[in-house]
Amino acid sequence: MEEKNFEEMRNQFAILKEQLQKQEIVSDRLLRETMKTRSNTISYTKRVGIGAAIFSLIIYPYCYYTHMWSLSFTIVTCLMMLFCVAATFYIHRPVEKLNFMTDDFATVARVMAKFKKQYDDWLHYMAPILIIPWLAWACYEFAWQYAPEGINPWFMCLPIIVGAAIGGLVGYLFHRKAVNAAQNIIDEIEETGK
């Protein structure tokens, strides 16, 4: 009798252990699916950035041909866009190489932390280094070099400054979206303790 109760308890423990393992597998799979979904946000921000760069690479040469600014400004702007596209590919490449369904959580967290740091470094260091001199040159070209006769050059700077402010805000919102998605993935991994 006692042996029968012991055997029954052992069977119940085995069933309970199996149920817990299945629940852990489902939880693990759900976490991986969530991470994969969040990584789609990161990929979307990359596609939007590349699309904006391609648009710029088309519109700036066109503006040169309509005599809005000089050939040197157009070439430097297009080279700057190509540099930004190359940096975008470089920063996003490790994230795109991740397989969220099979890679271990430590690797995913490390890649996301590196992505987040590189994105923040780009915003705080590279963006001002590139944008401030470019913006000053754009104002000079558009307002002083190629402005119509009799129009105040400072007034001509206004559309460039407003456009830069709007573009900067949109860029910052996409930056925050990508960084927040990476941070959410890191937080989810930390919460599960994996």
PDB file of C-alpha atoms in Angstrom, residues 4-122:
ATOM      1  CA  LYS A   4       1.629   2.116  -4.280  1.00  0.00           C
ATOM      2  CA  ASN A   5       1.181   5.641  -2.795  1.00  0.00           C
ATOM      3  CA  PHE A   6       4.872   6.335  -3.336  1.00  0.00           C
ATOM      4  CA  GLU A   7       4.617   5.230  -6.969  1.00  0.00           C
ATOM      5  CA  GLU A   8       1.522   7.383  -7.477  1.00  0.00           C
ATOM      6  CA  MET A   9       3.306  10.417  -6.014  1.00  0.00           C
ATOM      7  CA  ARG A  10       6.276   9.807  -8.305  1.00  0.00           C
ATOM      8  CA  ASN A  11       3.933   9.690 -11.328  1.00  0.00           C
ATOM      9  CA  GLN A  12       2.244  12.925 -10.256  1.00  0.00           C
ATOM     10  CA  PHE A  13       5.658  14.619  -9.858  1.00  0.00           C
ATOM     11  CA  ALA A  14       6.650  13.419 -13.339  1.00  0.00           C
ATOM     12  CA  ILE A  15       3.402  14.802 -14.804  1.00  0.00           C
ATOM     13  CA  LEU A  16       3.885  18.103 -12.968  1.00  0.00           C
ATOM     14  CA  LYS A  17       7.503  18.356 -14.155  1.00  0.00           C
ATOM     15  CA  GLU A  18       6.423  17.700 -17.744  1.00  0.00           C
ATOM     16  CA  GLN A  19       3.717  20.377 -17.524  1.00  0.00           C
ATOM     17  CA  LEU A  20       6.211  22.902 -16.146  1.00  0.00           C
ATOM     18  CA  GLN A  21       8.658  22.132 -18.960  1.00  0.00           C
ATOM     19  CA  LYS A  22       5.917  22.599 -21.558  1.00  0.00           C
ATOM     20  CA  GLN A  23       4.909  25.887 -19.937  1.00  0.00           C
ATOM     21  CA  GLU A  24       8.540  27.046 -19.957  1.00  0.00           C
ATOM     22  CA  ILE A  25       8.854  26.131 -23.650  1.00  0.00           C
ATOM     23  CA  VAL A  26       5.690  28.093 -24.462  1.00  0.00           C
ATOM     24  CA  SER A  27       6.941  31.052 -22.411  1.00  0.00           C
ATOM     25  CA  ASP A  28      10.333  30.902 -24.144  1.00  0.00           C
ATOM     26  CA  ARG A  29       8.699  30.761 -27.577  1.00  0.00           C
ATOM     27  CA  LEU A  30       6.381  33.652 -26.732  1.00  0.00           C
ATOM     28  CA  LEU A  31       9.344  35.771 -25.600  1.00  0.00           C
ATOM     29  CA  ARG A  32      11.233  34.984 -28.810  1.00  0.00           C
ATOM     30  CA  GLU A  33       8.210  35.882 -30.945  1.00  0.00           C
ATOM     31  CA  THR A  34       7.863  39.185 -29.075  1.00  0.00           C
ATOM     32  CA  MET A  35      11.557  39.969 -29.603  1.00  0.00           C
ATOM     33  CA  LYS A  36      11.224  39.184 -33.295  1.00  0.00           C
ATOM     34  CA  THR A  37       8.231  41.539 -33.564  1.00  0.00           C
ATOM     35  CA  ARG A  38      10.137  44.317 -31.807  1.00  0.00           C
ATOM     36  CA  SER A  39      13.082  43.813 -34.148  1.00  0.00           C
ATOM     37  CA  ASN A  40      10.715  44.545 -37.038  1.00  0.00           C
ATOM     38  CA  THR A  41      10.418  48.087 -35.654  1.00  0.00           C
ATOM     39  CA  ILE A  42      14.209  48.399 -35.833  1.00  0.00           C
ATOM     40  CA  SER A  43      14.192  47.143 -39.426  1.00  0.00           C
ATOM     41  CA  TYR A  44      11.414  49.576 -40.313  1.00  0.00           C
ATOM     42  CA  THR A  45      13.438  52.547 -39.054  1.00  0.00           C
ATOM     43  CA  LYS A  46      16.335  51.387 -41.227  1.00  0.00           C
ATOM     44  CA  ARG A  47      14.132  51.178 -44.319  1.00  0.00           C
ATOM     45  CA  VAL A  48      12.725  54.663 -43.708  1.00  0.00           C
ATOM     46  CA  GLY A  49      16.240  56.084 -43.276  1.00  0.00           C
ATOM     47  CA  ILE A  50      17.461  54.425 -46.471  1.00  0.00           C
ATOM     48  CA  GLY A  51      14.363  55.689 -48.300  1.00  0.00           C
ATOM     49  CA  ALA A  52      15.023  59.248 -47.120  1.00  0.00           C
ATOM     50  CA  ALA A  53      18.640  58.992 -48.266  1.00  0.00           C
ATOM     51  CA  ILE A  54      17.605  57.710 -51.704  1.00  0.00           C
ATOM     52  CA  PHE A  55      15.131  60.576 -51.995  1.00  0.00           C
ATOM     53  CA  SER A  56      17.941  63.007 -51.112  1.00  0.00           C
ATOM     54  CA  LEU A  57      20.261  61.424 -53.654  1.00  0.00           C
ATOM     55  CA  ILE A  58      17.626  62.113 -56.301  1.00  0.00           C
ATOM     56  CA  ILE A  59      16.463  65.569 -55.203  1.00  0.00           C
ATOM     57  CA  TYR A  60      19.847  67.242 -54.535  1.00  0.00           C
ATOM     58  CA  PRO A  61      21.240  66.725 -58.051  1.00  0.00           C
ATOM     59  CA  TYR A  62      17.899  67.945 -59.405  1.00  0.00           C
ATOM     60  CA  CYS A  63      18.198  71.085 -57.248  1.00  0.00           C
ATOM     61  CA  TYR A  64      21.676  71.660 -58.643  1.00  0.00           C
ATOM     62  CA  TYR A  65      20.318  71.569 -62.174  1.00  0.00           C
ATOM     63  CA  THR A  66      17.662  74.133 -61.214  1.00  0.00           C
ATOM     64  CA  HIS A  67      20.467  76.368 -59.868  1.00  0.00           C
ATOM     65  CA  MET A  68      19.463  76.267 -56.213  1.00  0.00           C
ATOM     66  CA  TRP A  69      23.035  75.632 -55.113  1.00  0.00           C
ATOM     67  CA  SER A  70      26.505  74.768 -56.333  1.00  0.00           C
ATOM     68  CA  LEU A  71      27.905  71.554 -57.712  1.00  0.00           C
ATOM     69  CA  SER A  72      30.349  71.266 -54.785  1.00  0.00           C
ATOM     70  CA  PHE A  73      27.494  71.509 -52.268  1.00  0.00           C
ATOM     71  CA  THR A  74      25.528  68.874 -54.191  1.00  0.00           C
ATOM     72  CA  ILE A  75      28.499  66.487 -54.331  1.00  0.00           C
ATOM     73  CA  VAL A  76      29.311  66.897 -50.631  1.00  0.00           C
ATOM     74  CA  THR A  77      25.645  66.403 -49.693  1.00  0.00           C
ATOM     75  CA  CYS A  78      25.387  63.235 -51.784  1.00  0.00           C
ATOM     76  CA  LEU A  79      28.637  61.893 -50.304  1.00  0.00           C
ATOM     77  CA  MET A  80      27.323  62.656 -46.821  1.00  0.00           C
ATOM     78  CA  MET A  81      24.121  60.741 -47.631  1.00  0.00           C
ATOM     79  CA  LEU A  82      26.145  57.756 -48.871  1.00  0.00           C
ATOM     80  CA  PHE A  83      28.217  57.865 -45.677  1.00  0.00           C
ATOM     81  CA  CYS A  84      25.028  57.889 -43.582  1.00  0.00           C
ATOM     82  CA  VAL A  85      23.610  54.947 -45.560  1.00  0.00           C
ATOM     83  CA  ALA A  86      26.838  52.979 -45.041  1.00  0.00           C
ATOM     84  CA  ALA A  87      26.746  53.751 -41.302  1.00  0.00           C
ATOM     85  CA  THR A  88      23.100  52.657 -41.134  1.00  0.00           C
ATOM     86  CA  PHE A  89      23.925  49.332 -42.767  1.00  0.00           C
ATOM     87  CA  TYR A  90      26.906  48.879 -40.435  1.00  0.00           C
ATOM     88  CA  ILE A  91      24.905  49.586 -37.269  1.00  0.00           C
ATOM     89  CA  HIS A  92      21.908  47.448 -38.302  1.00  0.00           C
ATOM     90  CA  ARG A  93      23.865  44.463 -39.654  1.00  0.00           C
ATOM     91  CA  PRO A  94      24.392  42.630 -36.311  1.00  0.00           C
ATOM     92  CA  VAL A  95      20.673  42.982 -35.489  1.00  0.00           C
ATOM     93  CA  GLU A  96      19.676  41.605 -38.887  1.00  0.00           C
ATOM     94  CA  LYS A  97      22.015  38.635 -38.465  1.00  0.00           C
ATOM     95  CA  LEU A  98      20.278  37.606 -35.224  1.00  0.00           C
ATOM     96  CA  ASN A  99      17.982  34.632 -35.285  1.00  0.00           C
ATOM     97  CA  PHE A 100      15.601  35.403 -32.451  1.00  0.00           C
ATOM     98  CA  MET A 101      14.191  31.886 -32.488  1.00  0.00           C
ATOM     99  CA  THR A 102      17.506  30.084 -31.933  1.00  0.00           C
ATOM    100  CA  ASP A 103      20.164  32.523 -30.632  1.00  0.00           C
ATOM    101  CA  ASP A 104      20.768  32.498 -26.906  1.00  0.00           C
ATOM    102  CA  PHE A 105      19.368  35.390 -24.902  1.00  0.00           C
ATOM    103  CA  ALA A 106      22.780  36.645 -23.775  1.00  0.00           C
ATOM    104  CA  THR A 107      23.849  37.135 -27.398  1.00  0.00           C
ATOM    105  CA  VAL A 108      20.602  38.919 -28.263  1.00  0.00           C
ATOM    106  CA  ALA A 109      20.943  41.233 -25.246  1.00  0.00           C
ATOM    107  CA  ARG A 110      24.590  42.000 -26.095  1.00  0.00           C
ATOM    108  CA  VAL A 111      23.777  42.808 -29.742  1.00  0.00           C
ATOM    109  CA  MET A 112      20.837  45.008 -28.723  1.00  0.00           C
ATOM    110  CA  ALA A 113      22.939  46.883 -26.146  1.00  0.00           C
ATOM    111  CA  LYS A 114      25.644  47.509 -28.777  1.00  0.00           C
ATOM    112  CA  PHE A 115      23.025  48.627 -31.320  1.00  0.00           C
ATOM    113  CA  LYS A 116      21.493  51.006 -28.794  1.00  0.00           C
ATOM    114  CA  LYS A 117      24.881  52.496 -27.874  1.00  0.00           C
ATOM    115  CA  GLN A 118      25.897  52.970 -31.508  1.00  0.00           C
ATOM    116  CA  TYR A 119      22.556  54.600 -32.316  1.00  0.00           C
ATOM    117  CA  ASP A 120      22.868  56.971 -29.352  1.00  0.00           C
ATOM    118  CA  ASP A 121      26.511  57.748 -30.187  1.00  0.00           C
ATOM    119  CA  TRP A 122      25.493  58.570 -33.754  1.00  0.00           C
TER     120      TRP A 122
END
